Short mmCIF file of C-alpha atoms and ligand atoms in Angstrom, two decimals:
data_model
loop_
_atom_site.label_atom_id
_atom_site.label_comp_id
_atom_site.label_asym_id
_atom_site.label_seq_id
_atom_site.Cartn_x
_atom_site.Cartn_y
_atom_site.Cartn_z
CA UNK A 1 -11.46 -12.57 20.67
CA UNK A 2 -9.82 -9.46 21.89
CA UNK A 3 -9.31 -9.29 25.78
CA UNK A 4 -9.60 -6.20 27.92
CA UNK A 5 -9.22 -5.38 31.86
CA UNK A 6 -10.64 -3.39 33.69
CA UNK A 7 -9.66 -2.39 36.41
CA UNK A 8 -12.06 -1.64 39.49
CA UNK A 9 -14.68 -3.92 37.67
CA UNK A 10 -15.69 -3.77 41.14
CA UNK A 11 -16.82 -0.40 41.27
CA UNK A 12 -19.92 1.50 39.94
CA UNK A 13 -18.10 2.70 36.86
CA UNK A 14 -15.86 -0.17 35.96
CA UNK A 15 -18.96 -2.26 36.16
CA UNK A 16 -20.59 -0.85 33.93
CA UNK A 17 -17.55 -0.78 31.40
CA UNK A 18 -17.07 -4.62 32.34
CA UNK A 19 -20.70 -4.99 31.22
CA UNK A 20 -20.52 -2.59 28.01
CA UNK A 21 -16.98 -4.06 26.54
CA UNK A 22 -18.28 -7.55 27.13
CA UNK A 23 -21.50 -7.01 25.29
CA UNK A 24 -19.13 -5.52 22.21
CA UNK A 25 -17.74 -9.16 22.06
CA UNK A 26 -14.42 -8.73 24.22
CA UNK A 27 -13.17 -11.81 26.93
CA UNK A 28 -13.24 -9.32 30.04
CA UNK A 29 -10.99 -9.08 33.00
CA UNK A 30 -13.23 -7.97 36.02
CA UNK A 31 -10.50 -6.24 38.46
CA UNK A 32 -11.49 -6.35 42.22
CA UNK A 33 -9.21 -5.56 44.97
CA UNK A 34 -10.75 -5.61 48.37
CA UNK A 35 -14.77 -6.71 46.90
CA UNK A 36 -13.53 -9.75 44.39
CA UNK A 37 -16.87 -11.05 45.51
CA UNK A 38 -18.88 -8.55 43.76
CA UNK A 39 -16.11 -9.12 40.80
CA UNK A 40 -17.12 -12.48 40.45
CA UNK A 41 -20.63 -12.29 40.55
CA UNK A 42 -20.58 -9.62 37.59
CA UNK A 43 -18.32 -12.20 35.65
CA UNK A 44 -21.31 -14.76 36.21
CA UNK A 45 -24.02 -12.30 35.21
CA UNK A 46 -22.15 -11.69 32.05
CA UNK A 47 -21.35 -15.10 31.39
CA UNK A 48 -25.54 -15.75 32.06
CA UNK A 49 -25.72 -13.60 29.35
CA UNK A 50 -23.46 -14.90 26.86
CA UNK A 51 -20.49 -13.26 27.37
CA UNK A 52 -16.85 -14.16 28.14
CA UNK A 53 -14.90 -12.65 31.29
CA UNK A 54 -13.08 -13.77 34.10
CA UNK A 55 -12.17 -12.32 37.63
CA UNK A 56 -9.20 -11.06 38.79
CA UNK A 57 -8.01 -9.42 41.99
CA UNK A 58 -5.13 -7.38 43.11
CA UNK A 59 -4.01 -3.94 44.87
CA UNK A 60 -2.94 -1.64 42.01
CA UNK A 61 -0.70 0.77 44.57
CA UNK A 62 1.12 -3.09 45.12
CA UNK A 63 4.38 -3.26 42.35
CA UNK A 64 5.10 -7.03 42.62
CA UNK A 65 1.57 -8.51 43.06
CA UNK A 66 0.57 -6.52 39.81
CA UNK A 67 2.92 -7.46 37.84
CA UNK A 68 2.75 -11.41 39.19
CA UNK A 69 -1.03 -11.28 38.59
CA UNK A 70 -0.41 -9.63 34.91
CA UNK A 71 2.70 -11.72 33.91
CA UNK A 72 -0.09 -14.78 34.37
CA UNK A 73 -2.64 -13.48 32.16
CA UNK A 74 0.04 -12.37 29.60
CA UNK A 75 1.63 -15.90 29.54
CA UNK A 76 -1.70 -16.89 27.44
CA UNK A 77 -2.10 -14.16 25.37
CA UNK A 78 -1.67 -10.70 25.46
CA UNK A 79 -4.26 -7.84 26.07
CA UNK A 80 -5.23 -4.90 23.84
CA UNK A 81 -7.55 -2.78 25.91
CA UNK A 82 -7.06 -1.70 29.29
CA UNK A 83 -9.33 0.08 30.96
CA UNK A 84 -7.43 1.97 34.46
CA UNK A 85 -10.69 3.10 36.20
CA UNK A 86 -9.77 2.34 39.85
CA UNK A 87 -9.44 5.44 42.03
CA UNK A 88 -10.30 6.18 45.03
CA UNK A 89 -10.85 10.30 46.78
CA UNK A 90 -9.86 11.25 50.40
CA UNK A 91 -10.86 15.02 50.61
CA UNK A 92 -9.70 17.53 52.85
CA UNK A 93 -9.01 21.09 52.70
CA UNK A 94 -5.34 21.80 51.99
CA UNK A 95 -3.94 23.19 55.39
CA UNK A 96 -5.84 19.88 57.54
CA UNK A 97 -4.70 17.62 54.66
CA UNK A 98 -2.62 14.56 55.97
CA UNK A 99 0.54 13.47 54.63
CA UNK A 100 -0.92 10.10 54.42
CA UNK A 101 -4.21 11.11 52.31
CA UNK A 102 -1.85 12.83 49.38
CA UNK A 103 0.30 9.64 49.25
CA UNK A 104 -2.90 7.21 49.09
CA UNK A 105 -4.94 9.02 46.46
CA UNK A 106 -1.92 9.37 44.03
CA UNK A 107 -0.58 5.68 44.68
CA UNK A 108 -3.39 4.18 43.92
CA UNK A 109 -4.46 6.57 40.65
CA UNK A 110 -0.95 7.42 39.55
CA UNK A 111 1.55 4.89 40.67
CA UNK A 112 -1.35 2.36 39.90
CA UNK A 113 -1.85 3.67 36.26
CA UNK A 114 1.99 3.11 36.21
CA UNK A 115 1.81 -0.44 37.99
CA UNK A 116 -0.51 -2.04 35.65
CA UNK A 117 -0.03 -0.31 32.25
CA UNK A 118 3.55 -0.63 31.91
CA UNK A 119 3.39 -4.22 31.99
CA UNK A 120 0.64 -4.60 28.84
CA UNK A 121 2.48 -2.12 26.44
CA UNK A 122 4.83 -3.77 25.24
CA UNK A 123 3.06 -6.95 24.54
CA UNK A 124 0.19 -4.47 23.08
CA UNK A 125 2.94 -2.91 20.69
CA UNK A 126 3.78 -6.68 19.02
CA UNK A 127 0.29 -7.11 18.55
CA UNK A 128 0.01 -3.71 16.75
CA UNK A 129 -3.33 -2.48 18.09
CA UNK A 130 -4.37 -1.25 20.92
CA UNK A 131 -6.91 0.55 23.38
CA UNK A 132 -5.46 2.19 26.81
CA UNK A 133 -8.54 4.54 27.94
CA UNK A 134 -7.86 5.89 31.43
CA UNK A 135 -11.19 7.02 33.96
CA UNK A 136 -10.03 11.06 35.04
CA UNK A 137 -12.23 13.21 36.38
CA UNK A 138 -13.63 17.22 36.02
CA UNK A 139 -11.90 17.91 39.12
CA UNK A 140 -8.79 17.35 36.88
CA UNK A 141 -9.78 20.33 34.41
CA UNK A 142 -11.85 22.68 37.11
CA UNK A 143 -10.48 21.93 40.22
CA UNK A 144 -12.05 21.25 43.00
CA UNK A 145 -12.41 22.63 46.82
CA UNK A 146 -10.88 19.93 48.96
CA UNK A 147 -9.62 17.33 46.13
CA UNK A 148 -6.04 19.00 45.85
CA UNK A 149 -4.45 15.20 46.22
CA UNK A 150 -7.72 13.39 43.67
CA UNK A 151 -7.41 16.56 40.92
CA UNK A 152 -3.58 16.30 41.31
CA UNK A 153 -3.38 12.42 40.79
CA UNK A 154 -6.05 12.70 38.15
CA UNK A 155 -4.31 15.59 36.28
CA UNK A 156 -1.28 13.67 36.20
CA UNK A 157 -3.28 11.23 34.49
CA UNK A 158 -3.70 13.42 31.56
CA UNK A 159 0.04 14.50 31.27
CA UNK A 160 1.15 11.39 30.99
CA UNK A 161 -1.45 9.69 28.87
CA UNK A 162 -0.80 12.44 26.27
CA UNK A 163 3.14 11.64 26.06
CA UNK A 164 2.12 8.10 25.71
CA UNK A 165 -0.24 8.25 23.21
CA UNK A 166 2.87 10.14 21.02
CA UNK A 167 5.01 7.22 22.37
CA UNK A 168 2.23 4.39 20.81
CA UNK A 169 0.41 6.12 17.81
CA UNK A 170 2.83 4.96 15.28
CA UNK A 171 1.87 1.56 16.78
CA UNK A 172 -1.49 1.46 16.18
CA UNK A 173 -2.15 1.93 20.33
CA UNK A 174 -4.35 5.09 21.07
CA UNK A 175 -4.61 6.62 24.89
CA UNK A 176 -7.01 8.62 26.03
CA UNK A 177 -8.46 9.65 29.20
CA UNK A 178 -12.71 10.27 29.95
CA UNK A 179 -12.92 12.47 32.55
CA UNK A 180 -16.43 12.03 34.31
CA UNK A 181 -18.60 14.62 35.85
CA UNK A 182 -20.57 13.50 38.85
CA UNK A 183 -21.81 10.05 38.02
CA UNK A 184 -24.26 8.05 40.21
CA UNK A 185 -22.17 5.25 41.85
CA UNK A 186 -21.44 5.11 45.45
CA UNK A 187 -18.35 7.59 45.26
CA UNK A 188 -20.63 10.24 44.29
CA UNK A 189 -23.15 9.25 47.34
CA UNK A 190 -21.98 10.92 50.18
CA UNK A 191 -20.21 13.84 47.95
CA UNK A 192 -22.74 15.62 46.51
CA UNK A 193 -26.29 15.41 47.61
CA UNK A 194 -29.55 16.30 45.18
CA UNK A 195 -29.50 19.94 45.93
CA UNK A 196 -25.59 19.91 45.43
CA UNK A 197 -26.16 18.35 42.30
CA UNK A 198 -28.64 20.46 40.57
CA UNK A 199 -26.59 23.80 41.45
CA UNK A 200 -23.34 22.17 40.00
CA UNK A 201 -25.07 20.80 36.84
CA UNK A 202 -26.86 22.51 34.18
CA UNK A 203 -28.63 18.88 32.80
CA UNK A 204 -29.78 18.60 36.97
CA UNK A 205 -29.22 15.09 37.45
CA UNK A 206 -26.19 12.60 37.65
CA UNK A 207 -24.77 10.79 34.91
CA UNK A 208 -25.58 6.99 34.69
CA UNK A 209 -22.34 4.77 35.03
CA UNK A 210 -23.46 3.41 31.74
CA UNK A 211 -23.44 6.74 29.96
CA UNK A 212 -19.89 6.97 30.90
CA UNK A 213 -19.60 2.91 29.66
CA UNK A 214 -20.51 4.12 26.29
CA UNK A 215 -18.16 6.43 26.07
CA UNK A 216 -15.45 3.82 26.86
CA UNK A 217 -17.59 1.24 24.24
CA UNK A 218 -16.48 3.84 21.49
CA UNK A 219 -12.89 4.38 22.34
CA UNK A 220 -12.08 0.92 22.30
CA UNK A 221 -13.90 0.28 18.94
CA UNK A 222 -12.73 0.27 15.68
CA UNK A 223 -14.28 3.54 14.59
CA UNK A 224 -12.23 5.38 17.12
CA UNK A 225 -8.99 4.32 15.47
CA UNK A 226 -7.78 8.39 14.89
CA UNK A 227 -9.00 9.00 18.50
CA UNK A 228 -5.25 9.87 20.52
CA UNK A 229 -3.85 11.94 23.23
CA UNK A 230 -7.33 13.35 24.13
CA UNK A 231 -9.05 14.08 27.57
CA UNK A 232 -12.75 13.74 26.95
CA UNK A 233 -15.06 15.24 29.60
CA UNK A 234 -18.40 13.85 30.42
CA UNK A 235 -20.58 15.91 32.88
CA UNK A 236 -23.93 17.33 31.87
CA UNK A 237 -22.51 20.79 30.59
CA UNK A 238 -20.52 20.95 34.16
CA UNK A 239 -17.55 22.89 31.87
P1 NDP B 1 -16.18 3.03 43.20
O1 NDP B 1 -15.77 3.45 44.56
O2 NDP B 1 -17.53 2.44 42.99
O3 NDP B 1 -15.08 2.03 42.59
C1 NDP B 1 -13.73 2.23 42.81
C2 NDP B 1 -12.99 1.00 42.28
O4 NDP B 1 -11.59 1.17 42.47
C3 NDP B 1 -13.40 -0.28 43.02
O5 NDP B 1 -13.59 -1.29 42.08
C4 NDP B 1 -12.17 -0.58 43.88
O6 NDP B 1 -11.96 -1.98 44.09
C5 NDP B 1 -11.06 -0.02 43.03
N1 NDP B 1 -9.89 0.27 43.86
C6 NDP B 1 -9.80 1.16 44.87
N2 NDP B 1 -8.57 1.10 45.42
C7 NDP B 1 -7.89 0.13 44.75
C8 NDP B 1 -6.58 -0.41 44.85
N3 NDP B 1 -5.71 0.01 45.76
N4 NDP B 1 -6.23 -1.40 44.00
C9 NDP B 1 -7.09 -1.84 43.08
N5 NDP B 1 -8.33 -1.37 42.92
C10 NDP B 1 -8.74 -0.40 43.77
O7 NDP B 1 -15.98 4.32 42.30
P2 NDP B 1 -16.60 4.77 40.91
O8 NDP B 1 -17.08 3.59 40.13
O9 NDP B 1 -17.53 5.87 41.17
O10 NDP B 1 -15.30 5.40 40.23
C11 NDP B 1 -14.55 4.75 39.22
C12 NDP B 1 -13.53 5.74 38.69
O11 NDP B 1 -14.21 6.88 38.18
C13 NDP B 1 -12.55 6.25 39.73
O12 NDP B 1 -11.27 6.36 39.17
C14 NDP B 1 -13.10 7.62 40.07
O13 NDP B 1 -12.09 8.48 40.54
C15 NDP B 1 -13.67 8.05 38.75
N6 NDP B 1 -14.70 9.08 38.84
C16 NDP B 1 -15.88 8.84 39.49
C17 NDP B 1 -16.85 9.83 39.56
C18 NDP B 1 -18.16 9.63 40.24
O14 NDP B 1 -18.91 10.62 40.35
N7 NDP B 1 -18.53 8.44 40.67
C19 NDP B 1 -16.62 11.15 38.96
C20 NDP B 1 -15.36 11.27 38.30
C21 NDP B 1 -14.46 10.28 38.24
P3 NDP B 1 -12.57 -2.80 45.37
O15 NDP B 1 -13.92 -2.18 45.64
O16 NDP B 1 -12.65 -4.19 44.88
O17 NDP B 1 -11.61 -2.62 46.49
#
């Protein structure tokens, strides 16, 4: 049985991935950081339902516990998908923007991405196959008003999963990025109200957290083998 992680399993999103890659067949690493509570009842609602996960918690901006918590796992086998889908936003127009808000947003979606998919890629590489799928966002490709720190961290996202997916092709190892529109988690809640969302979004609602699931379902299949270096939006005709 392949074995992926996810990380903010937690989350709106990454619970619904959790759910989606376990149904596919995959053991599942639920990542939690500060709600491993809400991690571990997922991985008992999926095992209820047949499937095979386990929880796992740790702060992604954190070096050392990341790699203590990964080196673990990896000591009994290795894993071939990785999900990096925690992320957090702080907005604030530029000029009131504190120092401390740029460093948080990028630490924990940049120098996390760095933290915890470094140590699977080589492993991944022996195995020769591999899924690394990273959770972007539109603000990455549009911009956004008061997300200079979120669409920077996330566009760095995209730079560097494109040099790695040349890195890891000839390896069998695709990396791509989804970059959601406004999806209906709590994130989204106290962003963008109903009236915000039917002026920004030509289908008029929010996407479902499993719409953007099945999106990760098919780049970690099989069929999505020639899949590489891309940034795939999903957003109701947002762009
Ligand atoms: P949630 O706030 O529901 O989930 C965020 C997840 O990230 C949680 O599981 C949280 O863990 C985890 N996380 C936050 N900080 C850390 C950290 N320092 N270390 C480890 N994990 C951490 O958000 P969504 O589900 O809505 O978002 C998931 C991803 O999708 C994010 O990357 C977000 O930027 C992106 N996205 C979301 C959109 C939306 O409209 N919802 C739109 C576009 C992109 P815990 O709660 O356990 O602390």
């Amino acid at each position: 049985m392949k074995r992926a992680l996810v990380t903010g399993g937690s989350g709106g999103i990454g619970a619904a991935i959790c759910r989606r890659l376990a149904a596919d067949g995959y053991h599942v690493f639920v990542h939690a950081h500060r709600n491993l509570d809400q991690a571990r009842a997922l991985v008992d609602d999926i095992r209820a339902g047949g499937g095979s996960a386990t929880p796992v918690g740790f702060d992604v901006t954190d070096a050392a516990a990341t790699s203590a918590e990964l080196e673990a796992l990896l000591a009994e086998a290795p894993i071939q998908i990785l999900v990096n889908n925690a992320g957090i936003h702080d907005d604030a127009v530029f000029p009131g923007m504190r120092a401390q808000q740029w460093q948080r947003v990028i630490d924990v979606s940049l120098n996390g991405f760095f933290n915890v998919t470094q140590p699977l890629t080589m492993p991944m590489i022996r195995t020769r196959w591999g899924r690394i799928i990273t959770i972007s966002s539109v603000a990455a490709i549009t911009g956004n008003r008061g997300q200079t720190n979120y669409a920077a961290a996330k566009g760095a996202l995209h730079s560097a999963s494109r040099s790695l997916s040349q890195e890891l092709a000839s390896r069998g190892i695709t990396v791509n990025v989804v970059a959601p529109g406004i999806i209906d988690t709590a994130m989204s809640e106290d962003t963008f109200d109903a009236a915000a969302i039917a002026r920004l979004v030509p289908m008029k609602r929010a996407g479902r957290p499993a719409e953007v699931a099945d999106l990760v379902g098919f780049l970690a299949s099989e069929q999505a083998a020639y899949i590489s270096g891309q940034v795939i939006s999903i957003n109701g005709g947002m762009i």
